[in-house]
PDB file of C-alpha atoms in Angstrom:
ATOM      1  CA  UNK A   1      78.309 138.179 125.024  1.00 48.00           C
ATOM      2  CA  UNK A   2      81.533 137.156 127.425  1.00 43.00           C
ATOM      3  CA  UNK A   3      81.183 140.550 129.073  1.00 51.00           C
ATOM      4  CA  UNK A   4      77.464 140.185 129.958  1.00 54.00           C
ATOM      5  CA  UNK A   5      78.105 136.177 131.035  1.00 47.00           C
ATOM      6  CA  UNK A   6      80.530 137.609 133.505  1.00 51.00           C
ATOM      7  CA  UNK A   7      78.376 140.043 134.856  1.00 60.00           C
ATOM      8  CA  UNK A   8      75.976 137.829 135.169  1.00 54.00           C
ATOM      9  CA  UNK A   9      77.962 135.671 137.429  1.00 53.00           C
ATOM     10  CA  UNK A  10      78.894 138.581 139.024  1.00 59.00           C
ATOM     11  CA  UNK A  11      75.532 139.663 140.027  1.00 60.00           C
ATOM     12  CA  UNK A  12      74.417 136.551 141.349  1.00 49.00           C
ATOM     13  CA  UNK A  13      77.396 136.204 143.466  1.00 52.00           C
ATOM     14  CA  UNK A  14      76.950 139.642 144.938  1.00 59.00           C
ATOM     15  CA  UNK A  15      73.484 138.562 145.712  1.00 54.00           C
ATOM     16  CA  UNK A  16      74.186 135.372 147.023  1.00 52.00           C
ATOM     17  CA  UNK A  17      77.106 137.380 149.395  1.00 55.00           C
ATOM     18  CA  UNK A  18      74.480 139.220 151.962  1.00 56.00           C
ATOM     19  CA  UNK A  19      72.353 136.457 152.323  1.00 51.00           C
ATOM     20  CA  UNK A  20      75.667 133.961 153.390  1.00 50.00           C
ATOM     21  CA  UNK A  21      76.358 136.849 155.654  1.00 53.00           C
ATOM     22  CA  UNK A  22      73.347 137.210 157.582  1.00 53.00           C
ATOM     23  CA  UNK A  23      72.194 133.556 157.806  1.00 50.00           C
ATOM     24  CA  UNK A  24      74.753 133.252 160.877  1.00 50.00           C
ATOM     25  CA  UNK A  25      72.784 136.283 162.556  1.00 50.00           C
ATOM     26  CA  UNK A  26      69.535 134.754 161.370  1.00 49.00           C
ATOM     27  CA  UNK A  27      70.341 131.273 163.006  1.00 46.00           C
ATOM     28  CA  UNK A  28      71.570 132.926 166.145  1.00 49.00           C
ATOM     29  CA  UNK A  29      68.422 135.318 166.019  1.00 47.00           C
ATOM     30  CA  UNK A  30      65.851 132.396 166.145  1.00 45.00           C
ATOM     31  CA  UNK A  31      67.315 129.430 168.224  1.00 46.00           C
ATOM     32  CA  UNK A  32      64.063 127.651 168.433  1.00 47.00           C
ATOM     33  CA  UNK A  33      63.607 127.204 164.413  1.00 46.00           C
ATOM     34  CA  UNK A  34      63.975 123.459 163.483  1.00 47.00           C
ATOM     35  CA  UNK A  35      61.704 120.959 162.156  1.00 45.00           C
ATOM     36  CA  UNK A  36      61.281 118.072 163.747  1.00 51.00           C
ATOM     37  CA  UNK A  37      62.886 114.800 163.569  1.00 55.00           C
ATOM     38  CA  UNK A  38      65.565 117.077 161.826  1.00 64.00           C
ATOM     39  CA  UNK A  39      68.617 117.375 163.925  1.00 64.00           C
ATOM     40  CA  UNK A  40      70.705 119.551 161.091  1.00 63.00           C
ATOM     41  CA  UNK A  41      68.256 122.419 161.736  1.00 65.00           C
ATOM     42  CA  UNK A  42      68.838 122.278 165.595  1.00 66.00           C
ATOM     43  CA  UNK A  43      70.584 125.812 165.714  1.00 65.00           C
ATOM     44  CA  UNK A  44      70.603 125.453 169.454  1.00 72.00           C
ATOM     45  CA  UNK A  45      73.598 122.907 168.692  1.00 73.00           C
ATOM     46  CA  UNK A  46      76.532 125.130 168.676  1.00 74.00           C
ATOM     47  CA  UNK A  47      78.357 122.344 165.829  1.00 77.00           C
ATOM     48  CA  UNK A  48      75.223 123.584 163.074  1.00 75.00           C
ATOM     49  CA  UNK A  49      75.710 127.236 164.255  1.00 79.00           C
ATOM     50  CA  UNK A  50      79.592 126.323 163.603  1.00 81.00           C
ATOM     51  CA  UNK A  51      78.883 124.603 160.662  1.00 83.00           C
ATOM     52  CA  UNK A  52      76.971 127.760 158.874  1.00 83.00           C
ATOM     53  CA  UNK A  53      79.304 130.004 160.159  1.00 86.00           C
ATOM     54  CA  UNK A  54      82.151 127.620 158.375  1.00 89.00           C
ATOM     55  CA  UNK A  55      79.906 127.308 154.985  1.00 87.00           C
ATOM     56  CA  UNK A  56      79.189 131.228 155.178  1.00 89.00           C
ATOM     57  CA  UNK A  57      83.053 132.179 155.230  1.00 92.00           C
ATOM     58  CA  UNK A  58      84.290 129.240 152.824  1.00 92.00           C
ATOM     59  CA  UNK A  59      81.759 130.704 150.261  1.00 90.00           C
ATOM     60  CA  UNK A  60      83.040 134.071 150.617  1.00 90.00           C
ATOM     61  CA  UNK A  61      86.631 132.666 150.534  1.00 89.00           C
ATOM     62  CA  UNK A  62      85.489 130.998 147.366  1.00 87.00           C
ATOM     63  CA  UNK A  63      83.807 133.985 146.145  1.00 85.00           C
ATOM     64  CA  UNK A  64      86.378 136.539 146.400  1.00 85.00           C
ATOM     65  CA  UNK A  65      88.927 133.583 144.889  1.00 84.00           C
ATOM     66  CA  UNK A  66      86.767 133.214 141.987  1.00 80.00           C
ATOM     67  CA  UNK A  67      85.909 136.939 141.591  1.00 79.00           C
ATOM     68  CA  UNK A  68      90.015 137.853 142.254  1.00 82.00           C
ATOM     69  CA  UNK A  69      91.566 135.207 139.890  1.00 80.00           C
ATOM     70  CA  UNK A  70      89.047 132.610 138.066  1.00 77.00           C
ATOM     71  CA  UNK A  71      86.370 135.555 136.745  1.00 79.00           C
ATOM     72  CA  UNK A  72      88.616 137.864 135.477  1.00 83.00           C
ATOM     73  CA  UNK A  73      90.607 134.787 133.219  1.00 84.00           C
ATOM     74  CA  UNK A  74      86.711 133.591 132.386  1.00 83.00           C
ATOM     75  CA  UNK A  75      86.447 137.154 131.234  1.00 86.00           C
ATOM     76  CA  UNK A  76      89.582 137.384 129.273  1.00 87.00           C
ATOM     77  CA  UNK A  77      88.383 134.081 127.627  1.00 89.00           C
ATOM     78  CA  UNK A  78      85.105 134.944 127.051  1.00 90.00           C
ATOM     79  CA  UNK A  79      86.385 138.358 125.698  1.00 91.00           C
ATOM     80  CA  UNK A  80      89.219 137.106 123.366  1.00 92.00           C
ATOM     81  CA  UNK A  81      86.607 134.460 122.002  1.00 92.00           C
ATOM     82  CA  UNK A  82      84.247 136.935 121.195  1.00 92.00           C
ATOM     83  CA  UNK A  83      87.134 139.394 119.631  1.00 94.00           C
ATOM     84  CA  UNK A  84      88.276 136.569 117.728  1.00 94.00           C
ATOM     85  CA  UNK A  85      84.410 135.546 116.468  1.00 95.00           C
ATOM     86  CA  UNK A  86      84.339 139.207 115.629  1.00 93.00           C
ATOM     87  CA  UNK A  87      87.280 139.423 113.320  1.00 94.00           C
ATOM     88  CA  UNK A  88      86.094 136.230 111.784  1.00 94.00           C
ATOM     89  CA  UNK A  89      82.809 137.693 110.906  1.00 94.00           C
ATOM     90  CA  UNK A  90      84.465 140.881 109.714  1.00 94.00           C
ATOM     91  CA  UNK A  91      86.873 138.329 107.817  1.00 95.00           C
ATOM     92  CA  UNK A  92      83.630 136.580 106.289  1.00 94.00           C
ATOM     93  CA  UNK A  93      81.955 139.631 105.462  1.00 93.00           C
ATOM     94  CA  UNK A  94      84.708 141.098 103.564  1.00 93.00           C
ATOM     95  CA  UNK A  95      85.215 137.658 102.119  1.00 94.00           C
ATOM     96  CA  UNK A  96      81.532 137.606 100.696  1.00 93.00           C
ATOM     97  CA  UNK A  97      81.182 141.371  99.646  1.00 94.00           C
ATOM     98  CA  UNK A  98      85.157 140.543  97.591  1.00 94.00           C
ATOM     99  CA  UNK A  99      83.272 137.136  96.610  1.00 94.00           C
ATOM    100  CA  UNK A 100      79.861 139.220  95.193  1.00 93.00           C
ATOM    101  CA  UNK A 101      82.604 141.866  93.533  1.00 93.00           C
ATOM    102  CA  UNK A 102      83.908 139.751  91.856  1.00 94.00           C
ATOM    103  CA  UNK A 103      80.633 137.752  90.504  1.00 93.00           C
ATOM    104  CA  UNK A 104      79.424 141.217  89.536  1.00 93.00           C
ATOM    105  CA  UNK A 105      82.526 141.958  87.392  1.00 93.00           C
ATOM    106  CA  UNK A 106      82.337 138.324  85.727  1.00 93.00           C
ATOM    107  CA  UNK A 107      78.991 138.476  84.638  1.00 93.00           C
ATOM    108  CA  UNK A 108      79.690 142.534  83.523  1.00 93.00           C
ATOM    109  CA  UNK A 109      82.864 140.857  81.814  1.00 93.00           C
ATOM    110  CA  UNK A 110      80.453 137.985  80.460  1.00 92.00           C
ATOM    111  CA  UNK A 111      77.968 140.789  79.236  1.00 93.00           C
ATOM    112  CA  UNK A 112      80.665 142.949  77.774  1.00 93.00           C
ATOM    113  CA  UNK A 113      82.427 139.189  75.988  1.00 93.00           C
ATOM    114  CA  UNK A 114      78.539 138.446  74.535  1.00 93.00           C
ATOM    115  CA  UNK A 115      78.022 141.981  73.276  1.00 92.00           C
ATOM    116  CA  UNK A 116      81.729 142.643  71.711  1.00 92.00           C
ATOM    117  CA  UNK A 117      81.433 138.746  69.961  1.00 92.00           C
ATOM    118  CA  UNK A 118      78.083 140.169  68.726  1.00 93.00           C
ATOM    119  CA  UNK A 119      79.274 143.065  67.341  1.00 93.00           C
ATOM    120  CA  UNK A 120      81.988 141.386  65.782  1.00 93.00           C
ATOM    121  CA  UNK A 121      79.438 138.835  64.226  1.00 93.00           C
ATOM    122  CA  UNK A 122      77.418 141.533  62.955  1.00 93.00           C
ATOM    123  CA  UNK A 123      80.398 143.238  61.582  1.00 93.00           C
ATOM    124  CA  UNK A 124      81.422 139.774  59.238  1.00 93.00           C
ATOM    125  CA  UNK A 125      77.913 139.544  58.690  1.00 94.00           C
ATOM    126  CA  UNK A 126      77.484 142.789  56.773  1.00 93.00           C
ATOM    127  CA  UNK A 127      81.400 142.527  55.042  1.00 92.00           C
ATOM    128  CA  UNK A 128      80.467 139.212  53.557  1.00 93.00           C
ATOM    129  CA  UNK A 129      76.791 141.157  52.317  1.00 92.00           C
ATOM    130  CA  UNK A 130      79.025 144.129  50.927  1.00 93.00           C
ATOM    131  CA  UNK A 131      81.536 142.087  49.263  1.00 92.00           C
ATOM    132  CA  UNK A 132      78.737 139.630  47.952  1.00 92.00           C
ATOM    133  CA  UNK A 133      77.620 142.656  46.758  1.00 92.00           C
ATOM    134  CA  UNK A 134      80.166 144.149  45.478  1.00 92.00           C
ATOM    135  CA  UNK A 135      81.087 140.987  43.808  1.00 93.00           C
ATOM    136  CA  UNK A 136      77.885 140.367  42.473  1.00 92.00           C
ATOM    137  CA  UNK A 137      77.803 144.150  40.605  1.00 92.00           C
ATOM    138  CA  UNK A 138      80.969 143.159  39.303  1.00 91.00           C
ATOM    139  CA  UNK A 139      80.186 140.056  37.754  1.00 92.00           C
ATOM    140  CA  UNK A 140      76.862 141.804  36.441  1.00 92.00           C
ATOM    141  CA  UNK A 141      79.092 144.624  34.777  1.00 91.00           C
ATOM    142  CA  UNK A 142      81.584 142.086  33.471  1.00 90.00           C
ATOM    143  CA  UNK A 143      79.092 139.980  31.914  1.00 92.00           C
ATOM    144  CA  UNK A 144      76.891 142.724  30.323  1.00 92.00           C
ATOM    145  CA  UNK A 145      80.407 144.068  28.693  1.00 92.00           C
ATOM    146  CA  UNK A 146      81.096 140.314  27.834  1.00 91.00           C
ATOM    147  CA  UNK A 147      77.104 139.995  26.391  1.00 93.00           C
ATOM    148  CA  UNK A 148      77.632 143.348  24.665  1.00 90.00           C
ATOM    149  CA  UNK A 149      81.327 142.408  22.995  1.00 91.00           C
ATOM    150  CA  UNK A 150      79.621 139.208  21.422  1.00 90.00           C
ATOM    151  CA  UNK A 151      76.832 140.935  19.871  1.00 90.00           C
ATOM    152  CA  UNK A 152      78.587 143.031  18.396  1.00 90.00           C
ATOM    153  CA  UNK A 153      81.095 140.536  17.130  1.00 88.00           C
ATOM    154  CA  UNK A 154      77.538 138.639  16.041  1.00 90.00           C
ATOM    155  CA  UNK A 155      76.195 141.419  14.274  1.00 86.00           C
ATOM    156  CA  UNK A 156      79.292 142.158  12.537  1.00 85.00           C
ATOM    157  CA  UNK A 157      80.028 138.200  11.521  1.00 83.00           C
ATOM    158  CA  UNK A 158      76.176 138.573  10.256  1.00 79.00           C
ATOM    159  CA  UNK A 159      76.536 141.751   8.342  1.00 79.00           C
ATOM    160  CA  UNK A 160      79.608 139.728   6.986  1.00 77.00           C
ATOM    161  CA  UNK A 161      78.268 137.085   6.429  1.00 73.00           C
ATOM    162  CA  UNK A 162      75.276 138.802   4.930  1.00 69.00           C
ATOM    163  CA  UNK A 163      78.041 140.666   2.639  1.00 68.00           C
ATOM    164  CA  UNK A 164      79.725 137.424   1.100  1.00 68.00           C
ATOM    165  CA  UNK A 165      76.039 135.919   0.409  1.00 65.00           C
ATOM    166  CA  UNK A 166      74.776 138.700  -1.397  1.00 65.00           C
ATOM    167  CA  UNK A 167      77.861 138.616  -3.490  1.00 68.00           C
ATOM    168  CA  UNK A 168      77.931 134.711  -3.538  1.00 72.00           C
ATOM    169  CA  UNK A 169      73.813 134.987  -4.458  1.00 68.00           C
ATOM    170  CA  UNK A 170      74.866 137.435  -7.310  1.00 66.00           C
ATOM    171  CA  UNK A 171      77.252 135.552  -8.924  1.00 69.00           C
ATOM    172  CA  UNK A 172      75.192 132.552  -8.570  1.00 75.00           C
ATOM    173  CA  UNK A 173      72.697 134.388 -10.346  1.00 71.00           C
ATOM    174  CA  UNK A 174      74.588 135.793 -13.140  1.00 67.00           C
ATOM    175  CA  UNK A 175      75.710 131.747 -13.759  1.00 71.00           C
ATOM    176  CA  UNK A 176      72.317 130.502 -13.605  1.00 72.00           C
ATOM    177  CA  UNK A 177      71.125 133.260 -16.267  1.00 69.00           C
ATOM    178  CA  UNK A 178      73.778 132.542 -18.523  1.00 68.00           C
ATOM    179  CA  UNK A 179      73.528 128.898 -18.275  1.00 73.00           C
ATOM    180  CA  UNK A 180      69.289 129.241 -18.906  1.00 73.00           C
ATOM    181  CA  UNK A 181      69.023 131.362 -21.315  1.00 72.00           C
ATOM    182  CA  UNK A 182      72.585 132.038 -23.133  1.00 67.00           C
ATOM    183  CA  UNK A 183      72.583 135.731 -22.178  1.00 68.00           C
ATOM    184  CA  UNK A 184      74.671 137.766 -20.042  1.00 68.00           C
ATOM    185  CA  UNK A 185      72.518 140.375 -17.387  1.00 64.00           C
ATOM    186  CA  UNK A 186      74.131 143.454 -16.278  1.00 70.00           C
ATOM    187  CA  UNK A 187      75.273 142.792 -12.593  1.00 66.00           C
ATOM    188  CA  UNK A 188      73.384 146.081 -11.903  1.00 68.00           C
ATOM    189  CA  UNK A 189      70.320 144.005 -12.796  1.00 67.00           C
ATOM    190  CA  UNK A 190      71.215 141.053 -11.249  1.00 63.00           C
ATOM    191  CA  UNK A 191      71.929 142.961  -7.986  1.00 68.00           C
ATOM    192  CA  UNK A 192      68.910 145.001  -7.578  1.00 69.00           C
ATOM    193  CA  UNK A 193      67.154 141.348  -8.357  1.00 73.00           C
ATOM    194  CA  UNK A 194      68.592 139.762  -5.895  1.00 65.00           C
ATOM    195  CA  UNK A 195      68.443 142.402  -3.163  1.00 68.00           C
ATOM    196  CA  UNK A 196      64.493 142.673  -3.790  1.00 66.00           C
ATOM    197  CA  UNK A 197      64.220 138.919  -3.501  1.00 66.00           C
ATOM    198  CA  UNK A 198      66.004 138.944  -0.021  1.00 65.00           C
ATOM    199  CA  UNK A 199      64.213 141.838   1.256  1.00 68.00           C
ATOM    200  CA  UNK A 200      60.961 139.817   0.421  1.00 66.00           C
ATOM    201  CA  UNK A 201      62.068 137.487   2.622  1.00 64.00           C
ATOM    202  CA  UNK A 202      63.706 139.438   5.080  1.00 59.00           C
ATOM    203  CA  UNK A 203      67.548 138.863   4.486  1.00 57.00           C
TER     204      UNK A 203
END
């Protein structure tokens, strides 16, 4: 961009250069060109002859000033300005693609974070089921043990308790016989009476 603005001004000046040069030759050339009622473009009057000839070599004074000294600082300018925009858009565009890096790795990081707390949720989930599980077969095996423990222990206080009522229902017996009718039974008899009498009734 500087470069080409200083051509630029370059060109034009090198165009503008010939034509300063040859106006003098074209005034001299055609003395009898001037309007009228317009005394500055009387080139038969040696002051506007002097006066173009004057203008002619101040502009190429000026010209070779400005293309010796104030063009090539303009340039330097124009050229360290546009260095300077360059390394700040080099500076901005490794500033952005550092910026999107590191957006990518936070959301891969956030991904990675969501996934391993996942995991880990999944993995309580199912030791909780296990040991609920576990627990659960445990308690089921204790309390079948503790269910078949007590009836046992309720079949043998019933077959004991079974026991001491025969016996209690035989002696009864024998006392109620005795009482009645003034005879003693054999307790053969008695017995095999009474266990008929609760197997009737399902004793």
């Amino acid at each position: 961009m500087a470069r080409s603005a200083a051509s630029s001004i370059r060109r034009v000046a090198s165009l503008l250069t010939p034509l300063a040069l040859a106006l003098p030759v074209m005034v001299m050339a055609a003395p009898g060109a001037r309007a009228v009622g317009m005394p500055q473009l009387d080139f038969s009057n040696p002051l506007v002859i002097g006066q173009v000839v004057w203008g002619a070599v101040i502009f190429l004074v000026l010209y070779l000033l400005l293309s010796r000294s104030a063009l090539p600082k303009v340039e330097a300018v124009l050229t360290s300005r546009r260095q300077t925009i360059d390394n700040d858009l080099d500076i901005a565009h490794r500033a952005k693609a550092e910026a999107d890096s590191a957006v990518d790795e936070l959301h891969q990081a956030r991904r990675s974070a969501m996934a391993e707390a996942q995991a880990n949720v999944d993995k309580v989930i199912e030791d909780a089921r296990l040991a609920a599980l576990r627990q659960t077969q445990d308690m089921n095996a204790r309390l079948a043990t503790e269910i078949h423990e007590a009836e046992t222990r309720v079949a043998a206080a019933r077959t004991a308790a079974l026991g001491s009522l025969r016996q209690i229902a035989d002696e009864t017996a024998q006392v109620l016989v005795r009482q009645v009718t003034g005879t003693s039974v054999p307790a053969d008899v008695v017995a095999r009476t009474v266990d008929h009498a609760a197997t009737a009734r399902g004793l």
